[in-house]
């Protein structure tokens, strides 16, 4: 079930974000992601419109929108490959008429997933925080 994020969800969401960020971005030092926890807690999540995915009252995924940017979408590693990411993307599409996102170029699995969900690469740039190449993608209607 997908529902609107509420403040009491913060620890579950941050746990998923950190776990999956480290796992999916092994080309970025784990301590970088750990150093971003306070920003996620105090800046990014409060600024965003977020939704969580629950299985048996346990949060197993979430996504965050900031204006028309899909700023985050994460599914706990134990629940990946079960269609939850697709459901989260489809829910995000209901909330915005256009969507963009950024994905690290080296994160091939996520890039392929976004292409399969109707996104295309529009630019390539370097992420200022990590120095890694990334794509900006947009939803094709």
PDB file of C-alpha atoms in Angstrom:
ATOM      1  CA  UNK A   1       0.000   0.000   0.000  1.00  0.00           C
ATOM      2  CA  UNK A   2       1.233   3.489  -0.873  1.00  0.00           C
ATOM      3  CA  UNK A   3       0.416   6.318   1.502  1.00  0.00           C
ATOM      4  CA  UNK A   4       1.552   9.849   2.251  1.00  0.00           C
ATOM      5  CA  UNK A   5       4.707  10.111   4.342  1.00  0.00           C
ATOM      6  CA  UNK A   6       4.251  11.311   7.936  1.00  0.00           C
ATOM      7  CA  UNK A   7       6.941  12.487  10.337  1.00  0.00           C
ATOM      8  CA  UNK A   8       6.984   9.248  12.354  1.00  0.00           C
ATOM      9  CA  UNK A   9       8.175   7.456   9.179  1.00  0.00           C
ATOM     10  CA  UNK A  10      11.534   9.257   9.259  1.00  0.00           C
ATOM     11  CA  UNK A  11      13.705   6.515  10.770  1.00  0.00           C
ATOM     12  CA  UNK A  12      12.381   3.792   8.458  1.00  0.00           C
ATOM     13  CA  UNK A  13      12.799   6.013   5.401  1.00  0.00           C
ATOM     14  CA  UNK A  14      16.340   7.027   6.383  1.00  0.00           C
ATOM     15  CA  UNK A  15      17.298   3.401   7.041  1.00  0.00           C
ATOM     16  CA  UNK A  16      16.120   2.405   3.554  1.00  0.00           C
ATOM     17  CA  UNK A  17      17.770   5.435   1.947  1.00  0.00           C
ATOM     18  CA  UNK A  18      21.153   4.757   3.557  1.00  0.00           C
ATOM     19  CA  UNK A  19      21.114   0.990   2.973  1.00  0.00           C
ATOM     20  CA  UNK A  20      20.164   1.244  -0.686  1.00  0.00           C
ATOM     21  CA  UNK A  21      22.353   4.291  -1.400  1.00  0.00           C
ATOM     22  CA  UNK A  22      25.439   2.428  -0.200  1.00  0.00           C
ATOM     23  CA  UNK A  23      24.435  -0.768  -2.012  1.00  0.00           C
ATOM     24  CA  UNK A  24      23.455   0.807  -5.345  1.00  0.00           C
ATOM     25  CA  UNK A  25      26.298   3.319  -5.453  1.00  0.00           C
ATOM     26  CA  UNK A  26      29.342   1.248  -4.562  1.00  0.00           C
ATOM     27  CA  UNK A  27      31.392   3.651  -6.704  1.00  0.00           C
ATOM     28  CA  UNK A  28      30.813   6.378  -4.059  1.00  0.00           C
ATOM     29  CA  UNK A  29      32.381   5.984  -0.608  1.00  0.00           C
ATOM     30  CA  UNK A  30      29.893   4.787   2.024  1.00  0.00           C
ATOM     31  CA  UNK A  31      30.960   7.581   4.366  1.00  0.00           C
ATOM     32  CA  UNK A  32      29.629  10.121   1.849  1.00  0.00           C
ATOM     33  CA  UNK A  33      26.121   8.686   2.224  1.00  0.00           C
ATOM     34  CA  UNK A  34      26.477   8.550   6.005  1.00  0.00           C
ATOM     35  CA  UNK A  35      27.551  12.210   5.977  1.00  0.00           C
ATOM     36  CA  UNK A  36      24.290  13.094   4.200  1.00  0.00           C
ATOM     37  CA  UNK A  37      21.924  11.610   6.817  1.00  0.00           C
ATOM     38  CA  UNK A  38      21.428  14.927   8.653  1.00  0.00           C
ATOM     39  CA  UNK A  39      20.682  16.728   5.371  1.00  0.00           C
ATOM     40  CA  UNK A  40      18.160  14.047   4.440  1.00  0.00           C
ATOM     41  CA  UNK A  41      16.516  14.280   7.876  1.00  0.00           C
ATOM     42  CA  UNK A  42      16.528  18.067   8.271  1.00  0.00           C
ATOM     43  CA  UNK A  43      16.499  19.503   4.739  1.00  0.00           C
ATOM     44  CA  UNK A  44      15.576  17.187   1.871  1.00  0.00           C
ATOM     45  CA  UNK A  45      12.716  15.162   3.334  1.00  0.00           C
ATOM     46  CA  UNK A  46      11.003  18.154   4.986  1.00  0.00           C
ATOM     47  CA  UNK A  47      11.193  20.091   1.670  1.00  0.00           C
ATOM     48  CA  UNK A  48       9.726  17.223  -0.334  1.00  0.00           C
ATOM     49  CA  UNK A  49       6.356  15.631  -0.856  1.00  0.00           C
ATOM     50  CA  UNK A  50       6.995  12.009   0.007  1.00  0.00           C
ATOM     51  CA  UNK A  51       5.084   8.738  -0.102  1.00  0.00           C
ATOM     52  CA  UNK A  52       5.879   5.376   1.473  1.00  0.00           C
ATOM     53  CA  UNK A  53       5.132   1.811   0.436  1.00  0.00           C
ATOM     54  CA  UNK A  54       4.065  -0.512   3.233  1.00  0.00           C
ATOM     55  CA  UNK A  55       3.917  -4.297   3.421  1.00  0.00           C
ATOM     56  CA  UNK A  56       2.235  -5.623   6.565  1.00  0.00           C
ATOM     57  CA  UNK A  57       2.561  -2.181   8.227  1.00  0.00           C
ATOM     58  CA  UNK A  58       6.325  -2.116   7.507  1.00  0.00           C
ATOM     59  CA  UNK A  59       7.780   0.604   5.274  1.00  0.00           C
ATOM     60  CA  UNK A  60       9.770  -1.080   2.503  1.00  0.00           C
ATOM     61  CA  UNK A  61      10.090   1.772  -0.008  1.00  0.00           C
ATOM     62  CA  UNK A  62       9.464   5.442  -0.613  1.00  0.00           C
ATOM     63  CA  UNK A  63       9.722   8.238  -3.116  1.00  0.00           C
ATOM     64  CA  UNK A  64      10.047  11.993  -2.773  1.00  0.00           C
ATOM     65  CA  UNK A  65       8.992  14.760  -5.127  1.00  0.00           C
ATOM     66  CA  UNK A  66      10.368  18.279  -5.123  1.00  0.00           C
ATOM     67  CA  UNK A  67       8.365  20.334  -7.610  1.00  0.00           C
ATOM     68  CA  UNK A  68       8.603  18.199 -10.796  1.00  0.00           C
ATOM     69  CA  UNK A  69      11.762  16.411  -9.690  1.00  0.00           C
ATOM     70  CA  UNK A  70      11.600  12.797  -8.583  1.00  0.00           C
ATOM     71  CA  UNK A  71      14.228  13.537  -5.964  1.00  0.00           C
ATOM     72  CA  UNK A  72      14.350  10.042  -4.457  1.00  0.00           C
ATOM     73  CA  UNK A  73      12.963   6.585  -5.021  1.00  0.00           C
ATOM     74  CA  UNK A  74      14.230   3.694  -2.939  1.00  0.00           C
ATOM     75  CA  UNK A  75      13.065   0.152  -2.219  1.00  0.00           C
ATOM     76  CA  UNK A  76      14.624  -1.924   0.555  1.00  0.00           C
ATOM     77  CA  UNK A  77      16.962  -4.538  -0.906  1.00  0.00           C
ATOM     78  CA  UNK A  78      14.826  -7.368   0.536  1.00  0.00           C
ATOM     79  CA  UNK A  79      11.850  -6.153  -1.519  1.00  0.00           C
ATOM     80  CA  UNK A  80      13.526  -5.247  -4.804  1.00  0.00           C
ATOM     81  CA  UNK A  81      12.399  -7.081  -7.923  1.00  0.00           C
ATOM     82  CA  UNK A  82       8.807  -7.413  -6.698  1.00  0.00           C
ATOM     83  CA  UNK A  83       7.272  -4.547  -8.706  1.00  0.00           C
ATOM     84  CA  UNK A  84       7.296  -2.033  -5.846  1.00  0.00           C
ATOM     85  CA  UNK A  85       9.521   0.441  -7.709  1.00  0.00           C
ATOM     86  CA  UNK A  86       7.126   0.384 -10.671  1.00  0.00           C
ATOM     87  CA  UNK A  87       4.189   1.033  -8.353  1.00  0.00           C
ATOM     88  CA  UNK A  88       6.024   3.952  -6.754  1.00  0.00           C
ATOM     89  CA  UNK A  89       6.857   5.448 -10.173  1.00  0.00           C
ATOM     90  CA  UNK A  90       3.250   5.039 -11.329  1.00  0.00           C
ATOM     91  CA  UNK A  91       2.046   6.765  -8.165  1.00  0.00           C
ATOM     92  CA  UNK A  92       4.477   9.642  -8.733  1.00  0.00           C
ATOM     93  CA  UNK A  93       3.130  10.007 -12.280  1.00  0.00           C
ATOM     94  CA  UNK A  94      -0.350  10.569 -10.786  1.00  0.00           C
ATOM     95  CA  UNK A  95       0.945  13.504  -8.746  1.00  0.00           C
ATOM     96  CA  UNK A  96       2.868  15.315 -11.513  1.00  0.00           C
ATOM     97  CA  UNK A  97       2.173  15.948 -15.182  1.00  0.00           C
ATOM     98  CA  UNK A  98       5.911  15.999 -15.892  1.00  0.00           C
ATOM     99  CA  UNK A  99       8.816  14.419 -14.046  1.00  0.00           C
ATOM    100  CA  UNK A 100      12.581  14.661 -14.195  1.00  0.00           C
ATOM    101  CA  UNK A 101      15.215  12.819 -12.181  1.00  0.00           C
ATOM    102  CA  UNK A 102      18.956  12.387 -11.883  1.00  0.00           C
ATOM    103  CA  UNK A 103      20.735   9.039 -11.857  1.00  0.00           C
ATOM    104  CA  UNK A 104      24.428   8.240 -11.703  1.00  0.00           C
ATOM    105  CA  UNK A 105      25.705   7.070 -15.074  1.00  0.00           C
ATOM    106  CA  UNK A 106      27.498   4.157 -13.388  1.00  0.00           C
ATOM    107  CA  UNK A 107      24.228   2.975 -11.795  1.00  0.00           C
ATOM    108  CA  UNK A 108      23.251   0.978 -14.858  1.00  0.00           C
ATOM    109  CA  UNK A 109      20.468  -1.019 -13.176  1.00  0.00           C
ATOM    110  CA  UNK A 110      18.605   2.133 -12.102  1.00  0.00           C
ATOM    111  CA  UNK A 111      19.181   3.786 -15.478  1.00  0.00           C
ATOM    112  CA  UNK A 112      17.667   0.755 -17.251  1.00  0.00           C
ATOM    113  CA  UNK A 113      14.761   0.729 -14.786  1.00  0.00           C
ATOM    114  CA  UNK A 114      13.964   4.393 -15.494  1.00  0.00           C
ATOM    115  CA  UNK A 115      14.113   3.808 -19.256  1.00  0.00           C
ATOM    116  CA  UNK A 116      11.681   0.891 -18.827  1.00  0.00           C
ATOM    117  CA  UNK A 117       9.330   3.254 -16.976  1.00  0.00           C
ATOM    118  CA  UNK A 118       9.245   5.817 -19.793  1.00  0.00           C
ATOM    119  CA  UNK A 119      12.175   8.133 -18.977  1.00  0.00           C
ATOM    120  CA  UNK A 120      14.842   9.267 -21.424  1.00  0.00           C
ATOM    121  CA  UNK A 121      18.237  10.895 -20.943  1.00  0.00           C
ATOM    122  CA  UNK A 122      18.218  14.618 -21.721  1.00  0.00           C
ATOM    123  CA  UNK A 123      21.627  15.705 -20.399  1.00  0.00           C
ATOM    124  CA  UNK A 124      24.781  14.346 -18.849  1.00  0.00           C
ATOM    125  CA  UNK A 125      26.706  16.269 -16.230  1.00  0.00           C
ATOM    126  CA  UNK A 126      28.957  15.793 -13.201  1.00  0.00           C
ATOM    127  CA  UNK A 127      27.358  15.643  -9.756  1.00  0.00           C
ATOM    128  CA  UNK A 128      28.921  18.459  -7.722  1.00  0.00           C
ATOM    129  CA  UNK A 129      28.795  16.497  -4.447  1.00  0.00           C
ATOM    130  CA  UNK A 130      30.451  13.265  -5.600  1.00  0.00           C
ATOM    131  CA  UNK A 131      32.289  14.137  -8.814  1.00  0.00           C
ATOM    132  CA  UNK A 132      30.453  11.255 -10.524  1.00  0.00           C
ATOM    133  CA  UNK A 133      28.901  11.481 -13.989  1.00  0.00           C
ATOM    134  CA  UNK A 134      25.118  11.543 -13.897  1.00  0.00           C
ATOM    135  CA  UNK A 135      22.211  11.729 -16.291  1.00  0.00           C
ATOM    136  CA  UNK A 136      19.210  14.003 -16.069  1.00  0.00           C
ATOM    137  CA  UNK A 137      16.222  12.076 -17.356  1.00  0.00           C
ATOM    138  CA  UNK A 138      12.673  13.145 -18.101  1.00  0.00           C
ATOM    139  CA  UNK A 139       9.438  11.287 -18.438  1.00  0.00           C
ATOM    140  CA  UNK A 140       8.386  10.963 -22.070  1.00  0.00           C
ATOM    141  CA  UNK A 141       4.643  11.297 -22.569  1.00  0.00           C
TER     142      UNK A 141
END
